[in-house]
Short mmCIF file of C-alpha atoms in Angstrom, two decimals:
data_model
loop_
_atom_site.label_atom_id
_atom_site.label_comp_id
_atom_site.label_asym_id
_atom_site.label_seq_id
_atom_site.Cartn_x
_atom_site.Cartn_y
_atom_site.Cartn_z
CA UNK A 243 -42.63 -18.03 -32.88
CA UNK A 244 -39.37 -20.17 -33.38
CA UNK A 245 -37.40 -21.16 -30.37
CA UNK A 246 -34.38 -18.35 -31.23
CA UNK A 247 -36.97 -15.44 -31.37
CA UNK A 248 -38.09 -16.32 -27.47
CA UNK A 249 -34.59 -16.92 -26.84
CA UNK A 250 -33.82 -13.25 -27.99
CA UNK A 251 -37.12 -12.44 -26.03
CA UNK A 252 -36.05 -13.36 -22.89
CA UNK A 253 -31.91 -11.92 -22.91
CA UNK A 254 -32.40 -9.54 -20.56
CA UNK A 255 -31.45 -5.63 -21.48
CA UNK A 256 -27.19 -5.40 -21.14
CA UNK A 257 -26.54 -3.34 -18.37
CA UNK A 258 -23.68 -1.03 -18.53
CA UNK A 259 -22.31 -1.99 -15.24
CA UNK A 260 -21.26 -5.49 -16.08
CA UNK A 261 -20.47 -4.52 -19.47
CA UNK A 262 -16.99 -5.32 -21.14
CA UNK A 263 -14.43 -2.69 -20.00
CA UNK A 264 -12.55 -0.95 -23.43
CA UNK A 265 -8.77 -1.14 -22.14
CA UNK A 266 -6.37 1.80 -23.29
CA UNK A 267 -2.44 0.56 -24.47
CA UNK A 268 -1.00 3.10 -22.84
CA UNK A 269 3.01 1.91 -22.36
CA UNK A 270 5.41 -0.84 -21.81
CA UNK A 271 5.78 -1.90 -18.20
CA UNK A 272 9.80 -1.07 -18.66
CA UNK A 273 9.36 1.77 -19.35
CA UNK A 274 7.82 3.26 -16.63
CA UNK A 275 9.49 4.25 -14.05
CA UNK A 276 9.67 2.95 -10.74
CA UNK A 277 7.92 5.48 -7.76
CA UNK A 278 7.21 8.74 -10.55
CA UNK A 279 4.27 9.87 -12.35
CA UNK A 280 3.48 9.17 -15.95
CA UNK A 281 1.21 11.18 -17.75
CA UNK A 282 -1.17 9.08 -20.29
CA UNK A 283 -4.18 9.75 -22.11
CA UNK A 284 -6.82 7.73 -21.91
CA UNK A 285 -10.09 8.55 -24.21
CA UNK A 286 -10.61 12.17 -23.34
CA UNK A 287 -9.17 11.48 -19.88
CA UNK A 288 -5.55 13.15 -18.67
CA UNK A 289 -4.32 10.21 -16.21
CA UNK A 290 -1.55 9.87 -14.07
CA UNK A 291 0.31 6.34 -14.18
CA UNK A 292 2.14 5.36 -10.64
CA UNK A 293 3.92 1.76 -10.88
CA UNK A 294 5.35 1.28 -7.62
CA UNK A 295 8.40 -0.77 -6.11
CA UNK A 296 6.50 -3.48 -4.91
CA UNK A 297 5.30 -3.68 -8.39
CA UNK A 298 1.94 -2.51 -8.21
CA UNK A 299 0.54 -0.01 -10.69
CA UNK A 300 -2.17 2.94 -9.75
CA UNK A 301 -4.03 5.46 -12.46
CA UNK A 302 -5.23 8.63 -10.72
CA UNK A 303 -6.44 11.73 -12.58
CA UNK A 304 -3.57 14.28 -14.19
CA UNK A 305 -5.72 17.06 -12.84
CA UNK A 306 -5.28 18.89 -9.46
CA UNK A 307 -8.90 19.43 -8.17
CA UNK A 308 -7.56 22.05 -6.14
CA UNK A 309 -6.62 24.34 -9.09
CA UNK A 310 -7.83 23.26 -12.16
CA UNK A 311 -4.49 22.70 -13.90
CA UNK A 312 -2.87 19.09 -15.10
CA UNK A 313 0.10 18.94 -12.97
CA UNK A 314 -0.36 15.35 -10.89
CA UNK A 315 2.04 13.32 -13.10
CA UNK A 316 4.90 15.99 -11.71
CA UNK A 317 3.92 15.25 -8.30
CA UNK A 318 6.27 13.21 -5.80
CA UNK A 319 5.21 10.15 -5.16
CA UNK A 320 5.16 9.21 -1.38
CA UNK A 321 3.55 7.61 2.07
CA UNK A 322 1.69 8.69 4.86
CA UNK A 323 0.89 5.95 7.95
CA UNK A 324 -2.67 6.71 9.13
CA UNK A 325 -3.30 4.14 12.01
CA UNK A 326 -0.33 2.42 12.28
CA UNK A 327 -0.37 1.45 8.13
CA UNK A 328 1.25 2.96 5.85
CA UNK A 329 -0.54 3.98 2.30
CA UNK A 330 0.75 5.82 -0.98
CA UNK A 331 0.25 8.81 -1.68
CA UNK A 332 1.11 11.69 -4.83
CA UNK A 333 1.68 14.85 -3.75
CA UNK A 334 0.47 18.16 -5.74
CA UNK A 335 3.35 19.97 -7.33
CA UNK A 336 1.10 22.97 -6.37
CA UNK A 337 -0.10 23.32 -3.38
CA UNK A 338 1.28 20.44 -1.94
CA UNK A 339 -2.26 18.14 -1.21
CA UNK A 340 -1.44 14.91 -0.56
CA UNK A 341 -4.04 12.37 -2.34
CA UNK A 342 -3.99 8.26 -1.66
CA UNK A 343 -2.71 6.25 -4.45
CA UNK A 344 -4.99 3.40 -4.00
CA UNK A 345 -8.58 5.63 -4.06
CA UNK A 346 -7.65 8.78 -5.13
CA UNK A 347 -8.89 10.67 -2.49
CA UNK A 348 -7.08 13.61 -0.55
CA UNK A 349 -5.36 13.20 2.73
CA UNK A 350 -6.93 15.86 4.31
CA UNK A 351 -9.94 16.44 2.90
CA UNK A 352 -12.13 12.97 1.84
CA UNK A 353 -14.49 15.27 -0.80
CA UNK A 354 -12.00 15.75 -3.02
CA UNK A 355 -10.97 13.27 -5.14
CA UNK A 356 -8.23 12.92 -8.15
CA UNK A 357 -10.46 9.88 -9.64
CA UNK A 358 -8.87 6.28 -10.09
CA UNK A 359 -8.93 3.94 -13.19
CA UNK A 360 -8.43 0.32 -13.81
CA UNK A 361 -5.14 -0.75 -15.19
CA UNK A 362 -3.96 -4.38 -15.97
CA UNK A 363 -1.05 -5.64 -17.57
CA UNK A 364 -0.98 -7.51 -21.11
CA UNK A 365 2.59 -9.39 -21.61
CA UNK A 366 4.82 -6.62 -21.24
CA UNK A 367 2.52 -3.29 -21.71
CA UNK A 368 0.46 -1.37 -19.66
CA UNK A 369 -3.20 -0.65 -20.69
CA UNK A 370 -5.78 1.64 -18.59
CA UNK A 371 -9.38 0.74 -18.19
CA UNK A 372 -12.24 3.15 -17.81
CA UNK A 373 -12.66 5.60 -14.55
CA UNK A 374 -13.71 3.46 -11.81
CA UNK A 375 -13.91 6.48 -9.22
CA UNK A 376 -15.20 9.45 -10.60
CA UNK A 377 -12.61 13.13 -9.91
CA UNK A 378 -13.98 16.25 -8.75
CA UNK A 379 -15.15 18.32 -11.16
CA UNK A 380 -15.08 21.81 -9.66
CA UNK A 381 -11.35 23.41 -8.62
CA UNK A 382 -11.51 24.01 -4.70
CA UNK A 383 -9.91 26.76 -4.30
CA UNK A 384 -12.00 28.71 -6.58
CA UNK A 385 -15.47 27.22 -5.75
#
């Protein structure tokens, strides 16, 4: 057996965890605006894309897991303080749940969850990454 074949032997099985994340172009940085909703697709994914005044950018799932339908990116982007600090939020053109920016999940009700994905920024442009927090699948109201 030559040295490269018990090389090969002995790489260890990739595991999908630590693999390489694909990134998504999705749109240059000016020309999103500041503190609205973008909608973006991202694979299969509908995603809502938040950049913020302080400069930070959130992706959050298009769909409202309360209804079903793809509304998020028409939501208003807002805050809530919850002990004494304040978090984002987007707000369901709906029905009017509030979900936090930063994890996706609903003000009011921590099972419910829009789903979050990476983003990053390449020189001037916006990609998305895969779904790091998974949405809920089922519409609330209806389940």
């Amino acid at each position: 057996m030559t040295d490269e074949m018990t090389d090969a032997m002995a790489d260890p099985i990739p595991d999908p965890a630590t693999a390489p994340i694909h990134w998504t172009p999705v749109a240059d940085l000016v020309a999103l605006p500041l503190e609205r909703a973008v909608p973006v697709r991202v694979g299969a994914a509908q995603v809502a894309v938040v950049r913020l005044i302080d400069g930070s950018i959130h992706a959050v799932g298009n769909r409202d897991p309360f209804i079903g339908a793809q509304v998020m990116a028409r939501g208003i982007v807002g805050s809530i303080c919850v002990g004494g600090t304040i978090h984002r939020t987007l707000v369901s053109p709906m029905y009017k749940q509030s979900f936090f920016l930063a994890t996706g999940r609903c003000t009011t009700d921590d099972q419910v969850c829009l789903g979050t994905w990476s983003t990053r920024v390449v020189g001037d442009r916006l990609e998305v990454g895969e779904c790091v927090v998974p949405p809920t699948t089922t519409d609330v109201l209806s389940a």
